[in-house]
Coordinates of C-alpha atoms in Angstrom, one line a residue:
X1 CA 15.5 -49.4 -59.8
X2 CA 17.1 -46.1 -58.9
X3 CA 15.6 -44.5 -62.0
X4 CA 12.2 -45.7 -61.1
X5 CA 12.7 -44.5 -57.6
X6 CA 13.7 -41.0 -58.8
X7 CA 10.8 -40.9 -61.2
X8 CA 8.4 -41.8 -58.4
X9 CA 9.8 -39.1 -56.0
X10 CA 9.7 -36.5 -58.6
X11 CA 5.9 -37.3 -59.3
X12 CA 5.3 -37.3 -55.6
X13 CA 6.7 -34.0 -55.2
X14 CA 5.1 -32.4 -58.2
X15 CA 1.8 -33.9 -57.0
X16 CA 2.3 -32.4 -53.5
X17 CA 3.4 -29.1 -55.0
X18 CA 0.2 -28.9 -57.3
X19 CA -2.0 -29.5 -54.2
X20 CA -0.2 -26.8 -52.3
X21 CA -0.7 -24.3 -55.1
X22 CA -4.1 -25.2 -56.0
X23 CA -5.7 -25.5 -52.5
X24 CA -7.7 -22.3 -52.8
X25 CA -9.4 -23.7 -55.9
X26 CA -10.0 -26.9 -54.0
X27 CA -11.5 -25.3 -50.8
X28 CA -13.3 -22.4 -52.6
X29 CA -14.8 -23.6 -55.9
X30 CA -17.4 -20.9 -55.9
X31 CA -19.9 -20.2 -58.7
X32 CA -19.2 -16.5 -59.4
X33 CA -22.6 -16.3 -61.4
X34 CA -24.6 -13.3 -60.1
X35 CA -28.5 -14.1 -60.1
X36 CA -31.0 -11.7 -58.6
X37 CA -33.2 -13.0 -55.8
X38 CA -36.3 -12.4 -58.0
X39 CA -34.8 -14.5 -61.0
X40 CA -33.9 -17.1 -58.5
X41 CA -37.5 -17.4 -57.5
X42 CA -37.7 -15.3 -54.3
X43 CA -38.8 -11.6 -54.8
X44 CA -39.1 -11.1 -51.1
X45 CA -35.3 -10.8 -50.8
X46 CA -33.4 -7.9 -51.9
X47 CA -29.8 -7.9 -53.2
X48 CA -27.7 -5.3 -51.4
X49 CA -23.9 -4.2 -51.6
X50 CA -21.6 -4.6 -48.8
X51 CA -18.3 -2.8 -49.1
X52 CA -15.4 -4.3 -47.2
X53 CA -12.6 -2.1 -45.8
X54 CA -10.1 -3.4 -48.4
X55 CA -12.3 -2.4 -51.4
X56 CA -14.2 -5.3 -52.5
X57 CA -18.0 -5.3 -53.3
X58 CA -19.9 -8.2 -51.7
X59 CA -23.4 -9.2 -52.6
X60 CA -25.8 -9.8 -49.7
X61 CA -29.4 -11.0 -49.9
X62 CA -31.6 -9.4 -47.4
X63 CA -35.0 -9.7 -46.0
X64 CA -36.3 -8.1 -42.7
X65 CA -38.0 -10.3 -40.2
X66 CA -41.7 -10.1 -39.2
X67 CA -42.3 -8.7 -35.7
X68 CA -40.4 -10.6 -32.9
X69 CA -39.0 -13.2 -35.4
X70 CA -35.3 -13.8 -35.5
X71 CA -32.8 -13.1 -38.4
X72 CA -30.9 -16.0 -39.8
X73 CA -27.5 -14.9 -40.9
X74 CA -26.7 -17.5 -43.3
X75 CA -23.3 -18.7 -44.6
X76 CA -23.4 -21.1 -47.5
X77 CA -21.1 -24.0 -48.3
X78 CA -18.6 -24.1 -51.1
X79 CA -20.8 -25.5 -53.6
X80 CA -22.8 -23.3 -56.1
X81 CA -24.0 -19.7 -55.2
X82 CA -26.7 -18.2 -53.2
X83 CA -29.3 -18.9 -55.9
X84 CA -28.8 -22.5 -55.1
X85 CA -30.1 -21.9 -51.6
X86 CA -33.3 -20.3 -52.8
X87 CA -35.6 -22.9 -51.5
X88 CA -34.2 -22.7 -48.0
X89 CA -34.6 -19.0 -48.0
X90 CA -38.3 -19.5 -49.2
X91 CA -38.9 -21.6 -46.1
X92 CA -37.3 -19.1 -43.6
X93 CA -39.2 -16.4 -45.0
X94 CA -42.6 -18.3 -44.8
X95 CA -41.9 -18.7 -41.2
X96 CA -41.4 -15.0 -40.7
X97 CA -37.7 -15.1 -40.3
X98 CA -35.5 -12.4 -41.6
X99 CA -32.6 -13.5 -43.8
X100 CA -29.2 -12.1 -44.4
X101 CA -27.0 -14.3 -46.8
X102 CA -23.5 -13.3 -47.6
X103 CA -22.0 -14.2 -51.0
X104 CA -18.4 -14.9 -50.3
X105 CA -15.7 -13.2 -52.5
X106 CA -15.6 -14.9 -55.9
X107 CA -19.3 -16.1 -55.4
X108 CA -22.6 -14.9 -56.7
X109 CA -21.4 -11.6 -58.1
X110 CA -19.1 -10.8 -55.2
X111 CA -15.6 -9.3 -56.2
X112 CA -12.3 -10.4 -54.8
X113 CA -10.7 -13.8 -54.2
X114 CA -11.6 -15.9 -51.2
X115 CA -9.2 -16.9 -48.4
X116 CA -9.8 -17.6 -44.6
X117 CA -8.5 -14.4 -43.5
X118 CA -10.8 -12.4 -46.0
X119 CA -13.9 -14.5 -45.3
X120 CA -13.5 -14.1 -41.5
X121 CA -13.1 -10.4 -42.0
X122 CA -16.1 -10.0 -44.2
X123 CA -18.3 -11.9 -41.7
X124 CA -17.3 -9.4 -39.1
X125 CA -17.9 -6.6 -41.4
X126 CA -21.4 -8.1 -42.3
X127 CA -22.4 -8.2 -38.6
X128 CA -21.3 -4.7 -38.0
X129 CA -23.3 -3.6 -41.1
X130 CA -26.6 -5.3 -40.0
X131 CA -28.3 -2.0 -38.8
X132 CA -27.6 -0.5 -42.5
X133 CA -28.7 -3.7 -44.2
X134 CA -32.0 -4.3 -42.0
X135 CA -32.7 -1.1 -40.1
X136 CA -33.0 -1.3 -36.3
X137 CA -31.0 -4.4 -34.8
X138 CA -33.3 -7.5 -34.5
X139 CA -33.5 -8.9 -31.0
X140 CA -32.5 -12.3 -32.1
X141 CA -29.8 -13.3 -34.5
X142 CA -29.2 -17.0 -35.5
X143 CA -26.1 -17.9 -37.4
X144 CA -26.6 -20.7 -40.0
X145 CA -23.6 -22.3 -41.3
X146 CA -23.5 -25.2 -44.0
X147 CA -20.3 -27.2 -44.4
X148 CA -17.7 -24.5 -45.1
X149 CA -20.1 -21.9 -43.8
X150 CA -20.1 -23.7 -40.6
X151 CA -16.5 -22.8 -40.2
X152 CA -17.2 -19.2 -40.9
X153 CA -20.1 -19.1 -38.6
X154 CA -18.1 -20.5 -35.7
X155 CA -15.3 -18.0 -36.1
X156 CA -17.6 -15.2 -36.1
X157 CA -19.5 -16.5 -33.1
X158 CA -16.5 -16.8 -31.0
X159 CA -16.1 -12.9 -31.4
X160 CA -19.7 -11.8 -31.9
X161 CA -22.0 -14.3 -30.2
X162 CA -25.3 -14.7 -31.7
X163 CA -28.6 -15.8 -30.0
X164 CA -28.2 -19.2 -31.3
X165 CA -26.4 -21.2 -34.1
X166 CA -27.1 -24.1 -36.4
X167 CA -24.3 -26.0 -38.0
X168 CA -24.9 -28.4 -40.8
X169 CA -22.2 -30.9 -41.6
X170 CA -19.3 -29.1 -39.8
X171 CA -15.7 -30.3 -40.0
X172 CA -12.9 -30.3 -37.5
X173 CA -10.3 -28.3 -39.7
X174 CA -9.0 -28.1 -43.2
X175 CA -5.9 -29.9 -41.8
X176 CA -8.0 -32.8 -40.6
X177 CA -10.0 -32.9 -43.8
X178 CA -6.6 -32.9 -45.9
X179 CA -5.2 -35.8 -43.8
X180 CA -8.3 -37.9 -44.3
X181 CA -8.5 -37.2 -48.1
X182 CA -4.8 -37.1 -48.9
X183 CA -3.0 -39.3 -46.3
X184 CA 0.0 -39.8 -48.5
X185 CA 0.9 -36.1 -48.3
X186 CA 2.5 -34.3 -45.3
X187 CA -0.3 -31.7 -45.8
X188 CA 0.5 -29.8 -42.8
X189 CA 3.6 -28.4 -44.5
X190 CA 1.8 -26.8 -47.3
X191 CA -1.5 -25.7 -45.9
X192 CA -2.1 -21.9 -45.5
X193 CA -5.8 -22.3 -44.9
X194 CA -6.8 -23.9 -41.8
X195 CA -10.4 -23.1 -40.6
X196 CA -9.8 -24.8 -37.2
X197 CA -13.4 -25.2 -36.0
X198 CA -12.6 -27.8 -33.5
X199 CA -10.1 -25.7 -31.4
X200 CA -12.6 -22.7 -31.4
X201 CA -15.7 -24.7 -30.1
X202 CA -14.7 -24.4 -26.5
X203 CA -15.3 -20.7 -26.9
X204 CA -18.8 -21.3 -28.1
X205 CA -21.5 -20.8 -25.3
X206 CA -24.7 -19.9 -27.2
X207 CA -27.4 -22.5 -27.7
X208 CA -26.4 -24.9 -30.6
X209 CA -27.8 -27.4 -33.1
X210 CA -25.6 -29.5 -35.1
X211 CA -26.7 -32.0 -37.8
X212 CA -24.8 -34.5 -39.6
X213 CA -25.4 -37.5 -41.9
X214 CA -23.8 -40.8 -40.7
X215 CA -23.0 -41.6 -44.3
X216 CA -21.7 -38.1 -45.2
X217 CA -19.1 -38.8 -48.1
X218 CA -17.6 -35.4 -47.8
X219 CA -17.2 -34.6 -44.2
X220 CA -16.7 -37.6 -41.9
X221 CA -19.4 -38.1 -39.4
X222 CA -17.0 -38.3 -36.5
X223 CA -15.7 -34.8 -37.3
X224 CA -19.2 -33.3 -36.9
X225 CA -19.7 -35.2 -33.6
X226 CA -16.4 -34.0 -32.3
X227 CA -17.3 -30.4 -33.1
X228 CA -20.5 -30.9 -31.3
X229 CA -18.9 -32.3 -28.2
X230 CA -16.2 -29.7 -27.9
X231 CA -18.9 -26.8 -27.7
X232 CA -19.1 -25.2 -24.3
X233 CA -22.8 -24.5 -25.0
X234 CA -25.0 -25.4 -21.9
X235 CA -27.8 -26.1 -24.4
X236 CA -26.9 -28.1 -27.4
X237 CA -28.8 -30.4 -29.6
X238 CA -27.3 -33.1 -31.8
X239 CA -29.1 -34.6 -34.8
X240 CA -27.3 -37.5 -36.4
X241 CA -29.1 -38.5 -39.7
X242 CA -28.8 -42.3 -40.0
X243 CA -27.9 -43.1 -43.6
X244 CA -27.8 -39.3 -44.5
X245 CA -25.3 -37.8 -46.8
X246 CA -23.7 -34.3 -47.1
X247 CA -26.9 -32.6 -48.1
X248 CA -30.6 -33.4 -47.5
X249 CA -30.9 -32.0 -44.0
X250 CA -33.9 -29.9 -45.3
X251 CA -36.2 -32.7 -45.6
X252 CA -39.5 -32.5 -43.6
X253 CA -37.9 -34.0 -40.5
X254 CA -34.8 -31.9 -40.7
X255 CA -36.8 -28.8 -41.2
X256 CA -38.9 -29.5 -38.3
X257 CA -35.9 -29.9 -36.0
X258 CA -34.5 -26.6 -37.4
X259 CA -37.6 -24.7 -36.7
X260 CA -38.2 -26.2 -33.2
X261 CA -34.6 -25.1 -32.3
X262 CA -34.9 -21.5 -33.6
X263 CA -38.4 -21.0 -32.3
X264 CA -37.2 -22.1 -28.8
X265 CA -34.5 -19.3 -28.6

């Protein structure tokens, strides 16, 4: 029995150590493939380069807005790359919105390795570079964050508030996600990535739309609801999608809700 106990403990510790060492690959499984906007099916977008202070070259897809229309600063989730979001960008441009979509480090042709500190710094660099990327600063900026991108958008909004913000399937924190997915491990001992959205939401005062599927298999529905309730925004809209999963928020009804919110800002 003692031998089996020792073997079990060793397997447990090795498994926990592997989780700690591979957490960046788990959190940031980006597709590094660089595809031009034109090849992705949206020639109205232009791929530009953003240079980070620490020497990385980041890809940004950019299109200026039509007169008096807002610019959507888009932060994508951790699946795929920018090209995977082309259809969304099509719809935004059709409505006259401008688009600025950042490819994270290690995604879509951007150099470097992703981490919370790096992505947060890159989002701040992006906002400061908007006049260079777009020309004169637009009157309205809307941050759009999907899944992982919701965490990036929230941290940025706490420092550089936009006109409004849309969050799709936001999570409370990496710690909360780890406890939910790996309850047998003391994940709090090994995590160096945190993305604590829930604790930041009391600093968010801008108009807010949050969307979450009730059957989301990736981010629990109650985490999205907790993020929404914690926001200090005087105007905030909750859209719980009954039976909805982690994706699918861009169906006809979802698009109408998104456009209605953005156009009301």
